């Protein structure tokens, strides 16, 4: 069965600093990959997705992610973090079919 | 506005008292799904539905039932809730790309926080 690993449970960065959240997936073929963000008390909002093609994907709110098949990774990046980016971030994969498999999530704290 | 709605948003109940959490989407999506979110575990799929009258188990279906009598609605039923079903529940929907293809992006409802005493 496929799985998604987010190695960092918590990350703290200073406002204005760069951010990288790690995500590794296990699946033989190329999965469909997603990053979602969950602000406190809110539902999940899609940041970006990768289905095929260009391995560098641009998303909303200034986020981007890079698919690296050799490393089975799909890390999320942002060049300059804002205080409003504090939230929980989930990486997810979908194999051929419909089920989304989520990682455990990474809580981002932004310090001023 | 395209959206997935859930009701209620918050619910406190007691063990064994049957409850239903409703989910409705206005995007004419074929695919709908229920997830539960628990700390340190991310979201896990409970049940999903590929279309009207078509439902199937996800990873954690025990203790839950669903039905899909109409395309827009996908209620989650807990016949006899237990404390281990205390969780945050999300409904999601998406369109399908074809009979044997994947679904498109899943859109999530705002969540229902359930506490079973």
Short mmCIF file of C-alpha atoms in Angstrom, two decimals:
data_model
loop_
_atom_site.label_atom_id
_atom_site.label_comp_id
_atom_site.label_asym_id
_atom_site.label_seq_id
_atom_site.Cartn_x
_atom_site.Cartn_y
_atom_site.Cartn_z
CA UNK A 1 0.00 0.00 0.00
CA UNK A 2 1.15 3.47 -0.71
CA UNK A 3 2.21 5.74 2.11
CA UNK A 4 3.20 9.37 2.60
CA UNK A 5 5.75 10.50 5.15
CA UNK A 6 6.21 13.98 6.49
CA UNK A 7 9.32 13.69 8.68
CA UNK A 8 8.85 16.97 10.55
CA UNK A 9 5.97 17.21 13.02
CA UNK A 10 6.74 20.84 13.88
CA UNK A 11 8.80 23.51 12.15
CA UNK A 12 9.45 27.02 13.38
CA UNK A 13 10.76 29.72 11.07
CA UNK A 14 11.23 33.44 11.39
CA UNK A 15 9.01 35.74 9.42
CA UNK A 16 10.70 36.57 6.12
CA UNK A 17 12.85 33.43 6.15
CA UNK A 18 12.60 30.71 3.55
CA UNK A 19 10.65 27.53 4.16
CA UNK A 20 10.89 23.95 3.02
CA UNK A 21 8.50 21.24 4.20
CA UNK A 22 9.49 17.70 3.38
CA UNK A 23 7.30 14.99 1.93
CA UNK A 24 8.23 11.48 0.80
CA UNK A 25 5.91 9.02 -0.88
CA UNK A 26 6.09 5.33 -1.55
CA UNK A 27 4.50 4.17 -4.75
CA UNK A 28 5.92 2.32 -7.72
CA UNK A 29 4.46 4.43 -10.47
CA UNK A 30 4.25 8.20 -10.56
CA UNK A 31 1.57 9.22 -8.10
CA UNK A 32 -0.59 12.25 -8.18
CA UNK A 33 0.68 14.53 -5.42
CA UNK A 34 -0.95 17.33 -3.48
CA UNK A 35 -0.19 19.82 -0.76
CA UNK A 36 -3.05 21.07 1.41
CA UNK A 37 -3.02 23.69 4.15
CA UNK A 38 -5.26 23.73 7.20
CA UNK A 39 -5.51 26.93 9.19
CA UNK A 40 -6.72 26.64 12.79
CA UNK A 41 -10.40 25.71 12.89
CA UNK A 42 -10.63 25.60 9.13
CA UNK A 43 -11.01 22.96 6.47
CA UNK A 44 -8.33 21.93 4.01
CA UNK A 45 -7.35 24.24 1.18
CA UNK A 46 -5.45 22.99 -1.84
CA UNK A 47 -2.10 24.75 -2.31
CA UNK A 48 -0.89 22.92 -5.41
CA UNK A 49 -0.91 19.59 -7.19
CA UNK A 50 1.30 17.53 -9.48
CA UNK A 51 -0.10 15.14 -12.02
CA UNK A 52 2.58 15.06 -14.74
CA UNK A 53 4.82 17.31 -16.81
CA UNK A 54 6.99 20.04 -15.35
CA UNK A 55 8.36 18.81 -12.03
CA UNK A 56 8.32 22.29 -10.47
CA UNK A 57 4.75 23.22 -9.62
CA UNK A 58 3.54 26.66 -8.67
CA UNK A 59 0.68 27.07 -6.26
CA UNK A 60 -1.30 29.70 -4.47
CA UNK A 61 0.01 32.05 -1.78
CA UNK A 62 3.53 32.00 -3.24
CA UNK A 63 4.16 28.30 -2.61
CA UNK A 64 5.88 25.91 -4.97
CA UNK A 65 6.82 22.25 -4.85
CA UNK A 66 9.27 20.10 -6.74
CA UNK A 67 8.68 16.48 -7.67
CA UNK A 68 11.86 14.41 -7.55
CA UNK A 69 11.32 10.85 -8.68
CA UNK A 70 14.84 9.75 -7.71
CA UNK A 71 14.24 10.79 -4.12
CA UNK A 72 10.51 9.95 -4.00
CA UNK A 73 9.98 13.44 -2.70
CA UNK A 74 7.60 16.32 -3.22
CA UNK A 75 8.87 19.09 -0.95
CA UNK A 76 6.97 22.33 -0.48
CA UNK A 77 8.87 25.62 -0.53
CA UNK A 78 8.26 29.30 -0.04
CA UNK A 79 11.02 31.92 -0.37
CA UNK A 80 9.72 34.28 2.32
CA UNK A 81 7.27 33.22 5.02
CA UNK A 82 4.56 35.50 6.35
CA UNK A 83 2.97 35.26 9.79
CA UNK A 84 -0.30 34.28 8.12
CA UNK A 85 1.35 31.10 6.80
CA UNK A 86 1.26 29.58 10.28
CA UNK A 87 -0.90 26.49 9.85
CA UNK A 88 -0.73 22.73 9.45
CA UNK A 89 0.39 21.42 6.07
CA UNK A 90 -0.51 18.06 4.64
CA UNK A 91 1.11 16.23 1.77
CA UNK A 92 -1.07 13.64 0.02
CA UNK A 93 -0.79 11.20 -2.82
CA UNK A 94 -3.35 9.54 -5.01
CA UNK A 95 -2.51 6.42 -6.93
CA UNK A 96 -4.45 5.39 -10.01
CA UNK A 97 -7.98 5.58 -8.69
CA UNK A 98 -9.43 7.91 -6.17
CA UNK A 99 -8.15 7.46 -2.65
CA UNK A 100 -6.07 10.23 -1.16
CA UNK A 101 -3.41 9.05 1.26
CA UNK A 102 -2.27 11.77 3.64
CA UNK A 103 0.89 12.29 5.59
CA UNK A 104 0.63 13.00 9.32
CA UNK A 105 1.03 16.72 8.76
CA UNK A 106 3.61 19.39 9.65
CA UNK A 107 2.71 22.24 11.95
CA UNK A 108 4.37 25.48 10.90
CA UNK A 109 5.00 28.16 13.48
CA UNK A 110 6.17 31.59 12.38
CA UNK A 111 8.03 33.77 14.85
CA UNK A 112 8.27 37.50 14.45
CA UNK B 1 -20.35 29.68 -4.76
CA UNK B 2 -18.94 26.21 -5.22
CA UNK B 3 -18.69 24.53 -1.86
CA UNK B 4 -18.97 21.46 0.31
CA UNK B 5 -21.08 21.96 3.42
CA UNK B 6 -21.26 19.85 6.54
CA UNK B 7 -23.67 19.89 9.46
CA UNK B 8 -23.35 20.11 12.31
CA UNK B 9 -19.95 21.76 12.72
CA UNK B 10 -19.71 20.73 16.35
CA UNK B 11 -21.42 17.87 18.14
CA UNK B 12 -21.14 16.43 21.63
CA UNK B 13 -23.02 13.20 22.21
CA UNK B 14 -23.03 10.14 24.44
CA UNK B 15 -22.05 6.58 23.76
CA UNK B 16 -24.64 4.62 21.81
CA UNK B 17 -26.82 7.50 20.65
CA UNK B 18 -27.19 7.30 16.89
CA UNK B 19 -26.16 10.35 14.93
CA UNK B 20 -25.85 11.55 11.35
CA UNK B 21 -23.44 14.10 9.93
CA UNK B 22 -24.68 15.55 6.68
CA UNK B 23 -22.55 16.49 3.69
CA UNK B 24 -23.72 18.32 0.60
CA UNK B 25 -21.91 19.63 -2.47
CA UNK B 26 -23.18 21.95 -5.21
CA UNK B 27 -20.57 21.18 -7.87
CA UNK B 28 -22.31 18.17 -9.45
CA UNK B 29 -19.36 15.98 -8.44
CA UNK B 30 -19.61 12.25 -8.88
CA UNK B 31 -17.05 11.32 -6.24
CA UNK B 32 -17.54 11.97 -2.51
CA UNK B 33 -15.60 10.79 0.48
CA UNK B 34 -15.42 10.94 4.26
CA UNK B 35 -12.21 11.29 6.25
CA UNK B 36 -11.39 11.48 9.92
CA UNK B 37 -8.48 13.50 11.22
CA UNK B 38 -6.63 12.52 14.39
CA UNK B 39 -3.46 14.11 15.80
CA UNK B 40 -0.32 12.51 14.45
CA UNK B 41 -2.25 10.38 11.97
CA UNK B 42 -3.27 12.91 9.34
CA UNK B 43 -6.52 12.20 7.52
CA UNK B 44 -7.75 8.67 6.97
CA UNK B 45 -10.50 7.71 4.59
CA UNK B 46 -13.64 6.18 6.10
CA UNK B 47 -15.90 5.59 3.09
CA UNK B 48 -16.17 6.86 -0.43
CA UNK B 49 -18.72 6.92 -3.21
CA UNK B 50 -18.01 6.92 -6.92
CA UNK B 51 -21.58 7.88 -7.82
CA UNK B 52 -25.19 7.55 -6.74
CA UNK B 53 -25.87 4.18 -5.06
CA UNK B 54 -22.17 3.24 -5.31
CA UNK B 55 -20.24 3.24 -2.03
CA UNK B 56 -17.16 1.43 -0.75
CA UNK B 57 -15.04 1.14 2.35
CA UNK B 58 -11.94 3.20 2.92
CA UNK B 59 -9.21 2.46 5.43
CA UNK B 60 -11.18 2.87 8.67
CA UNK B 61 -14.85 1.98 8.01
CA UNK B 62 -15.64 0.16 11.26
CA UNK B 63 -18.49 1.76 13.18
CA UNK B 64 -19.65 3.93 10.28
CA UNK B 65 -22.28 3.74 7.56
CA UNK B 66 -22.93 5.91 4.54
CA UNK B 67 -25.54 6.25 1.85
CA UNK B 68 -25.63 7.98 -1.52
CA UNK B 69 -29.21 8.30 -2.65
CA UNK B 70 -28.69 11.64 -4.37
CA UNK B 71 -25.65 12.97 -6.17
CA UNK B 72 -25.24 16.03 -3.98
CA UNK B 73 -25.59 14.38 -0.55
CA UNK B 74 -23.40 11.86 1.26
CA UNK B 75 -24.36 11.51 4.95
CA UNK B 76 -22.16 9.75 7.48
CA UNK B 77 -24.03 7.65 10.02
CA UNK B 78 -22.77 6.45 13.38
CA UNK B 79 -25.29 3.85 14.55
CA UNK B 80 -23.78 3.43 18.01
CA UNK B 81 -21.02 5.96 18.61
CA UNK B 82 -18.15 5.15 20.92
CA UNK B 83 -15.49 7.38 22.50
CA UNK B 84 -12.86 6.21 20.01
CA UNK B 85 -14.89 7.91 17.30
CA UNK B 86 -14.19 11.28 18.86
CA UNK B 87 -12.47 13.05 15.99
CA UNK B 88 -12.58 15.77 13.38
CA UNK B 89 -14.49 14.64 10.29
CA UNK B 90 -14.16 15.98 6.76
CA UNK B 91 -16.29 15.41 3.73
CA UNK B 92 -14.76 15.88 0.28
CA UNK B 93 -15.93 15.78 -3.31
CA UNK B 94 -14.38 15.78 -6.76
CA UNK B 95 -15.22 15.21 -10.37
CA UNK B 96 -14.17 12.07 -12.19
CA UNK B 97 -12.14 11.94 -15.34
CA UNK B 98 -13.63 8.78 -16.72
CA UNK B 99 -14.64 5.26 -15.83
CA UNK B 100 -11.11 4.03 -15.14
CA UNK B 101 -9.33 7.26 -14.49
CA UNK B 102 -8.46 9.17 -11.41
CA UNK B 103 -10.51 11.89 -9.89
CA UNK B 104 -9.60 15.51 -10.04
CA UNK B 105 -8.78 17.66 -7.03
CA UNK B 106 -10.80 16.89 -3.94
CA UNK B 107 -12.56 19.84 -2.31
CA UNK B 108 -13.09 19.64 1.42
CA UNK B 109 -15.87 20.77 3.69
CA UNK B 110 -15.18 22.85 6.83
CA UNK B 111 -15.13 19.84 9.14
CA UNK B 112 -17.29 18.48 11.95
CA UNK B 113 -15.77 18.12 15.38
CA UNK B 114 -17.42 15.20 17.15
CA UNK B 115 -17.01 14.34 20.82
CA UNK B 116 -18.45 11.08 22.14
CA UNK B 117 -18.64 10.89 25.93
#
